[in-house]
PDB file of C-alpha atoms in Angstrom:
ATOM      1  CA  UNK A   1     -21.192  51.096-113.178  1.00  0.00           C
ATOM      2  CA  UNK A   2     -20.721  53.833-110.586  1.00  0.00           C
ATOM      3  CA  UNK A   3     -19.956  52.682-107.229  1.00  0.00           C
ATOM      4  CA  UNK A   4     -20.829  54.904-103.624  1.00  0.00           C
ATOM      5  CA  UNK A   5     -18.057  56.254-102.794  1.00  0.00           C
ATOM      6  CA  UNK A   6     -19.376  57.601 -99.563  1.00  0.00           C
ATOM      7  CA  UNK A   7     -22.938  57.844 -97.195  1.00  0.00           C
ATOM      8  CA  UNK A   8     -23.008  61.182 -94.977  1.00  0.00           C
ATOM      9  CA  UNK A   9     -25.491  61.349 -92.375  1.00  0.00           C
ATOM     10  CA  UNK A  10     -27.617  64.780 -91.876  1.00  0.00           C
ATOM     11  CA  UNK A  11     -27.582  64.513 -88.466  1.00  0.00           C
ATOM     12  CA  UNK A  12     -24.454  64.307 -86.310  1.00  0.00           C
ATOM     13  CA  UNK A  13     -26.276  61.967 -83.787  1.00  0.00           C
ATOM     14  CA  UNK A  14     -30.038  60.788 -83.379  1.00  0.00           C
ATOM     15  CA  UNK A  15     -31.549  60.945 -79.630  1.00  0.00           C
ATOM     16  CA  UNK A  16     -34.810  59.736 -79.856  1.00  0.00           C
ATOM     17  CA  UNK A  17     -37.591  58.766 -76.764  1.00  0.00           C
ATOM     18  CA  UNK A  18     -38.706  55.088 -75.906  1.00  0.00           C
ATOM     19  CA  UNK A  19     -41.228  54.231 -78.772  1.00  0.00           C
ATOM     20  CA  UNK A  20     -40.029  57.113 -81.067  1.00  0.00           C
ATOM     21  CA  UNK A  21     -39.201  56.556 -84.582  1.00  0.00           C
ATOM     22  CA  UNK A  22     -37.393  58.837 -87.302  1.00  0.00           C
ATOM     23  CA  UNK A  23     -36.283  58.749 -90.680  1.00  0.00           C
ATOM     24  CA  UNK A  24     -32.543  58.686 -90.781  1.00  0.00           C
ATOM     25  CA  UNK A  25     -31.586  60.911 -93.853  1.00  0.00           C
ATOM     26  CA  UNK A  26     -28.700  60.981 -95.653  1.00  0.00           C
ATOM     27  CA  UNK A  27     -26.767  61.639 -98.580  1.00  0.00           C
ATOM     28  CA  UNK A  28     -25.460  59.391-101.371  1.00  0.00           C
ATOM     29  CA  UNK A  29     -22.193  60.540-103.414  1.00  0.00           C
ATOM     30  CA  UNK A  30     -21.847  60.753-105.851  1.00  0.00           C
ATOM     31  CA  UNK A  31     -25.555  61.637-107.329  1.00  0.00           C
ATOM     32  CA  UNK A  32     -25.282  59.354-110.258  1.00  0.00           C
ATOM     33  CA  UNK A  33     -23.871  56.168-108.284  1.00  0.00           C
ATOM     34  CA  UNK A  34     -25.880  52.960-110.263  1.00  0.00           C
ATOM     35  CA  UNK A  35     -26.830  51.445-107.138  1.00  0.00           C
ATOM     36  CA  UNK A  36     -28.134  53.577-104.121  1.00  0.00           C
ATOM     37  CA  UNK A  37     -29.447  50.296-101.746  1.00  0.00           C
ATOM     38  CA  UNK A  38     -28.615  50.581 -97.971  1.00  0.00           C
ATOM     39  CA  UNK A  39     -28.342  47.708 -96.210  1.00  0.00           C
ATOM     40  CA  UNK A  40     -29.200  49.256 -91.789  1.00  0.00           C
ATOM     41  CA  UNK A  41     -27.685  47.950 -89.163  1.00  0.00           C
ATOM     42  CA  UNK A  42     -28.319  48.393 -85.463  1.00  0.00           C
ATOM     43  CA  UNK A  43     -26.167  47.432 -82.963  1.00  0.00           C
ATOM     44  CA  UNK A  44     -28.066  46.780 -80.515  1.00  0.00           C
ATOM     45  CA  UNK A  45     -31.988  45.815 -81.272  1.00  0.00           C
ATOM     46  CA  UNK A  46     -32.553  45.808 -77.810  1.00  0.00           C
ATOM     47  CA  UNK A  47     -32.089  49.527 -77.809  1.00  0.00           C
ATOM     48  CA  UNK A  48     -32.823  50.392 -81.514  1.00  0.00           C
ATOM     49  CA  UNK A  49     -34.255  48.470 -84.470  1.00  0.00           C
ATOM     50  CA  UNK A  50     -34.067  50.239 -88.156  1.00  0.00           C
ATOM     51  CA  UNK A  51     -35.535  49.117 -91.435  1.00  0.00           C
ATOM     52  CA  UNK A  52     -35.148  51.377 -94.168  1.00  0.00           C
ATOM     53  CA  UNK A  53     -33.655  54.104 -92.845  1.00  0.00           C
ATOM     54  CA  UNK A  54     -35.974  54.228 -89.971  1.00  0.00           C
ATOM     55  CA  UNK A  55     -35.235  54.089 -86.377  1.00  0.00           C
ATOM     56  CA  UNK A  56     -37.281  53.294 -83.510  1.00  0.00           C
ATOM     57  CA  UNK A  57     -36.132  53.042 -79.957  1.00  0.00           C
ATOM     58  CA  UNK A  58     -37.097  50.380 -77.968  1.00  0.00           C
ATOM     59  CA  UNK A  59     -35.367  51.360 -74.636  1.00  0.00           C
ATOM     60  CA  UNK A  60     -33.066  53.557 -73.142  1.00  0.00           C
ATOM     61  CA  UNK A  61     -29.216  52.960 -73.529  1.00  0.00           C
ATOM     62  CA  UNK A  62     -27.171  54.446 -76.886  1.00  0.00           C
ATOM     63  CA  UNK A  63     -25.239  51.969 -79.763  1.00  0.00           C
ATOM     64  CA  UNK A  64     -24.639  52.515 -82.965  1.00  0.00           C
ATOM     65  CA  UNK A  65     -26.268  52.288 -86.743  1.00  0.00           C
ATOM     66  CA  UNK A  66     -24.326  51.114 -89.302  1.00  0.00           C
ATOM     67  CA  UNK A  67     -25.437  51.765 -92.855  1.00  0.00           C
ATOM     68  CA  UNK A  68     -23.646  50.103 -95.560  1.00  0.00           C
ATOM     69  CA  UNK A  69     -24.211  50.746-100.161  1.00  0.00           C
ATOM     70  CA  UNK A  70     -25.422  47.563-101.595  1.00  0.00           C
ATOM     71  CA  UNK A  71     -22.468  47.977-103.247  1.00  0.00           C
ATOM     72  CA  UNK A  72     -20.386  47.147-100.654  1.00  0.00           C
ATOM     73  CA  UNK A  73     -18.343  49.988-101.531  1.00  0.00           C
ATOM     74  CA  UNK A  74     -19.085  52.350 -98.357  1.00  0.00           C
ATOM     75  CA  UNK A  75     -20.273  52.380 -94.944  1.00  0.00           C
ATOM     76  CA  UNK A  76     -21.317  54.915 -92.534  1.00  0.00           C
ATOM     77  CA  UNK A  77     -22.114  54.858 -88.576  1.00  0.00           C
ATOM     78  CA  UNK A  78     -24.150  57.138 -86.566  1.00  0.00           C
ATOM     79  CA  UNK A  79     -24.122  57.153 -82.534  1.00  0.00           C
ATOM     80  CA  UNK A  80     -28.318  56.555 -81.285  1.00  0.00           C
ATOM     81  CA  UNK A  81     -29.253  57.632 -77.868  1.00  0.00           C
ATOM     82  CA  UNK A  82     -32.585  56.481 -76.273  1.00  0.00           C
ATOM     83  CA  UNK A  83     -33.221  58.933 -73.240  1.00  0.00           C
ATOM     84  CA  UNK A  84     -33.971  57.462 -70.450  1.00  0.00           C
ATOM     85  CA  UNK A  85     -38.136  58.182 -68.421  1.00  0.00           C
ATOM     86  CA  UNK A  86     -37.208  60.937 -66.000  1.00  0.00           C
ATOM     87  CA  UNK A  87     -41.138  61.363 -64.950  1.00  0.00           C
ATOM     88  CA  UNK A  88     -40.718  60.169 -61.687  1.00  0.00           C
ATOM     89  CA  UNK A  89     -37.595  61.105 -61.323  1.00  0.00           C
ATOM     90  CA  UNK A  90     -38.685  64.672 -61.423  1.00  0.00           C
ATOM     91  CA  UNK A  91     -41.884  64.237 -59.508  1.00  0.00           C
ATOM     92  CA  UNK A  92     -39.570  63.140 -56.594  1.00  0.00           C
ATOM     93  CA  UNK A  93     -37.300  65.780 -57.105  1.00  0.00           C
ATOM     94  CA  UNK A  94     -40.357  68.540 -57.348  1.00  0.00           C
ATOM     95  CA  UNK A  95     -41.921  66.794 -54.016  1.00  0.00           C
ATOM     96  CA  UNK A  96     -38.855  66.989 -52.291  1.00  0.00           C
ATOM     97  CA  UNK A  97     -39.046  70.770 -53.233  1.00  0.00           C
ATOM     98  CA  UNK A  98     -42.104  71.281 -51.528  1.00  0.00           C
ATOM     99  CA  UNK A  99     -41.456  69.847 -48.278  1.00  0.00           C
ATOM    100  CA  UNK A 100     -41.653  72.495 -45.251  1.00  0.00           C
ATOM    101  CA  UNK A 101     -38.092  72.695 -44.481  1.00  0.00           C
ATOM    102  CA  UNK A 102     -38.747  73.976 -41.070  1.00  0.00           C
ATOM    103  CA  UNK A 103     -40.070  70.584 -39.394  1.00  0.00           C
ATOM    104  CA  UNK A 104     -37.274  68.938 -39.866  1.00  0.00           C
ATOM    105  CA  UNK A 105     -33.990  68.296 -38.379  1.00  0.00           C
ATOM    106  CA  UNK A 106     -30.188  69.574 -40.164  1.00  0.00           C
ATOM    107  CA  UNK A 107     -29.155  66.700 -40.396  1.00  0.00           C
ATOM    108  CA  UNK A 108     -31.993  65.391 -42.257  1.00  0.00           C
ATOM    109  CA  UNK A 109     -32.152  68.009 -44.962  1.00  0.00           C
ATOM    110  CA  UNK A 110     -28.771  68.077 -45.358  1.00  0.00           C
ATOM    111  CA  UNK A 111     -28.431  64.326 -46.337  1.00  0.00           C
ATOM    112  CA  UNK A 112     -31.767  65.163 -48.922  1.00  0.00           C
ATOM    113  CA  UNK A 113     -29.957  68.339 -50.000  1.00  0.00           C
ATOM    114  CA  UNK A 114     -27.209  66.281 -51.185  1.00  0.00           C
ATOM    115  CA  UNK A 115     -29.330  63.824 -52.650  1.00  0.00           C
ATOM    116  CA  UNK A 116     -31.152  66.324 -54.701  1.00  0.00           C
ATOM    117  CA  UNK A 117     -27.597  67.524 -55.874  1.00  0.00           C
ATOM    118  CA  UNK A 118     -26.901  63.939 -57.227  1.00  0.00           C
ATOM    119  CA  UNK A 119     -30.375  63.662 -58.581  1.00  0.00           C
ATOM    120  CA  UNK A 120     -30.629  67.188 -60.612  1.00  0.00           C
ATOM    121  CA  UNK A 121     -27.363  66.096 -62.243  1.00  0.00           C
ATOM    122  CA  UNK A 122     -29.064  62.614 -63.376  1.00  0.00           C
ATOM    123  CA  UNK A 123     -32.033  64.887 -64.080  1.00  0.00           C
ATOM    124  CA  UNK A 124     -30.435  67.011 -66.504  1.00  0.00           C
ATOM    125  CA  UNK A 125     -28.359  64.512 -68.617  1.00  0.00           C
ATOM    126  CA  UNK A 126     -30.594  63.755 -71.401  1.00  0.00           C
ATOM    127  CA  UNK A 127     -27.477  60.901 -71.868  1.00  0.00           C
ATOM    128  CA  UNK A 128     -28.327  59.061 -68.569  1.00  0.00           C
ATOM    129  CA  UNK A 129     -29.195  55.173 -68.437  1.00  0.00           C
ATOM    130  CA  UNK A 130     -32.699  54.243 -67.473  1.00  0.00           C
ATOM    131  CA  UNK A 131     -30.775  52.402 -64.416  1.00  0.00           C
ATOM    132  CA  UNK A 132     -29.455  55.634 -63.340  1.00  0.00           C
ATOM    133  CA  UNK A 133     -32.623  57.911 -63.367  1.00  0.00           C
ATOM    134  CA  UNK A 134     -34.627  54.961 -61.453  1.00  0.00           C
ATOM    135  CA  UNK A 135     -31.230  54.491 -58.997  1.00  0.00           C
ATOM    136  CA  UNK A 136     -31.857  58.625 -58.707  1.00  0.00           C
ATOM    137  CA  UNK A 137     -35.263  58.770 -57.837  1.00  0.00           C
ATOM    138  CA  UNK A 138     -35.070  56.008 -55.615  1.00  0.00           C
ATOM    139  CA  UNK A 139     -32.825  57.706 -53.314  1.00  0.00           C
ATOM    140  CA  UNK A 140     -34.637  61.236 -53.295  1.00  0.00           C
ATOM    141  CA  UNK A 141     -37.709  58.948 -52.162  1.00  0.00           C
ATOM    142  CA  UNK A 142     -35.342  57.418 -49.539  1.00  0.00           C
ATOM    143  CA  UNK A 143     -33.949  60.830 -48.227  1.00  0.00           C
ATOM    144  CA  UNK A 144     -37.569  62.334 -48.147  1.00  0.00           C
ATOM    145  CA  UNK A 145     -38.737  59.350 -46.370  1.00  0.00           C
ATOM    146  CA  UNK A 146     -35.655  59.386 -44.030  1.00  0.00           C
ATOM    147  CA  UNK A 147     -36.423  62.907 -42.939  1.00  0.00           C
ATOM    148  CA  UNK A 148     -36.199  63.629 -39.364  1.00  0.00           C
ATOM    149  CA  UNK A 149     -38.817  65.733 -37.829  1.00  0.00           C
ATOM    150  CA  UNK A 150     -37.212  68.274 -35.124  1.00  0.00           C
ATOM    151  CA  UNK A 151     -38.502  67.880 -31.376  1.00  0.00           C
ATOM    152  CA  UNK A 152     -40.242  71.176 -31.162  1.00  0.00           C
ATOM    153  CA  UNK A 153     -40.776  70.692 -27.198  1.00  0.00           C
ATOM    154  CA  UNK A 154     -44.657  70.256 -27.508  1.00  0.00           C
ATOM    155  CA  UNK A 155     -45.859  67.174 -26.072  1.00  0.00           C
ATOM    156  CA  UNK A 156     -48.704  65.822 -28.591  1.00  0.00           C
ATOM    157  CA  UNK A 157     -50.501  64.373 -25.963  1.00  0.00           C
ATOM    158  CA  UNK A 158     -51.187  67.206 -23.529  1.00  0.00           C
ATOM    159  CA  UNK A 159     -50.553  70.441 -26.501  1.00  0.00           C
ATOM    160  CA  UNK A 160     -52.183  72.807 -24.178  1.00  0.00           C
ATOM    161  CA  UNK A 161     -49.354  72.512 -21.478  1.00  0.00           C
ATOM    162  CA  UNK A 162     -45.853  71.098 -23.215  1.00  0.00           C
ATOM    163  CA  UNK A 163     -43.906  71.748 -19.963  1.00  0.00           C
ATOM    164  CA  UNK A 164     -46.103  69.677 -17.748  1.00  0.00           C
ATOM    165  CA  UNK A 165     -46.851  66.142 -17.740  1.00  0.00           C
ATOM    166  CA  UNK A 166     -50.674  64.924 -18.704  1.00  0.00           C
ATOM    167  CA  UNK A 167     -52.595  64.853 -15.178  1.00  0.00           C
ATOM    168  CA  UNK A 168     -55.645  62.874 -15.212  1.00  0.00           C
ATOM    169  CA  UNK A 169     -58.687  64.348 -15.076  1.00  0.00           C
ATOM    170  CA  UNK A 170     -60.104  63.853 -10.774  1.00  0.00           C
ATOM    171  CA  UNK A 171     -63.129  61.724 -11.014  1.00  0.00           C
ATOM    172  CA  UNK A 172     -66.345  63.628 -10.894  1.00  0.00           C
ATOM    173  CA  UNK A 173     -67.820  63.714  -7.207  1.00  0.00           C
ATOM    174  CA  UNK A 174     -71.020  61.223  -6.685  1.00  0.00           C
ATOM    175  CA  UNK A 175     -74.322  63.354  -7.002  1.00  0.00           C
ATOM    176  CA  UNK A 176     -75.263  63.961  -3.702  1.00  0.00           C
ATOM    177  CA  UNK A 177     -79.172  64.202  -3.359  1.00  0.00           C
ATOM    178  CA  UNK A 178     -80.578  67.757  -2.148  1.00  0.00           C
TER     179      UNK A 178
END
């Protein structure tokens, strides 16, 4: 009989999508071992199941596949990484890019600015948690919603004359007969 003497992945990692599966190759040495069984092992199903060398993510978070010879003779891990759903973290980011900067106070777009900071970093780690990305967008939201608009001056109620207070209109004159 000749035993595995070691399992080598072709892949240095696997980073997959929610509801993605792949086929995790590898390599068996040597060639002519008797038995080439793999027992899988994820470890965590929550995040990852895998059945014959085929892994499908289930949510976002990363852990660890273990893959053992039937043999019992070697074992092997690779690191998994289910990305997190940035869609709406991006449409939040790409709204708050398209807000008129000019109606609104400093202050204001200086807290979103900062936001935004925080949030394109989330945005562009493919490693971050679900919880993060949702905690991310949630806050642009926030800071757009928080905006202060500037007081331009205008009164809304009278636009024609901003510096003068509304006056009401003098009631018509009765109709005098002819």
């Amino acid at each position: 009989e000749v035993l595995v003497d070691s399992i080598e992945f072709a892949d240095d990692e696997i980073i997959l999508e929610k509801d993605e599966s792949k086929e995790i190759k590898v390599t068996i040495n040597p060639e002519d071992a008797t038995n080439k069984e793999l027992v899988w092992e994820s470890g965590d199903t929550d995040i990852v199941e895998v059945a014959n060398g085929i892994v499908t993510a289930k949510k976002s978070g990363s852990t660890v596949i273990t893959v053992t010879s039937a043999d019992n003779n070697a074992t092997a891990q690779i690191n998994v990484t289910v990305k997190a759903d940035f869609t709406a973290l991006n449409e939040a980011i790409e709204n708050a890019a398209n807000i008129d900067s000019s109606k609104y106070t400093d202050e204001s777009l200086e807290n979103l600015n900062k936001i935004l900071a925080d949030a394109n970093a989330v945005a562009a780690n493919m490693k971050a948690t679900q919880d993060e990305v949702d905690q991310a967008t949630a806050a642009v939201n926030k800071a757009i919603d928080d905006l202060q608009e500037k007081d331009d001056g205008h009164d809304p109620e009278n636009p024609d004359n901003p510096d003068k207070p509304d006056t009401p209109d003098k009631p018509d004159k009765p109709d005098t007969p002819d």
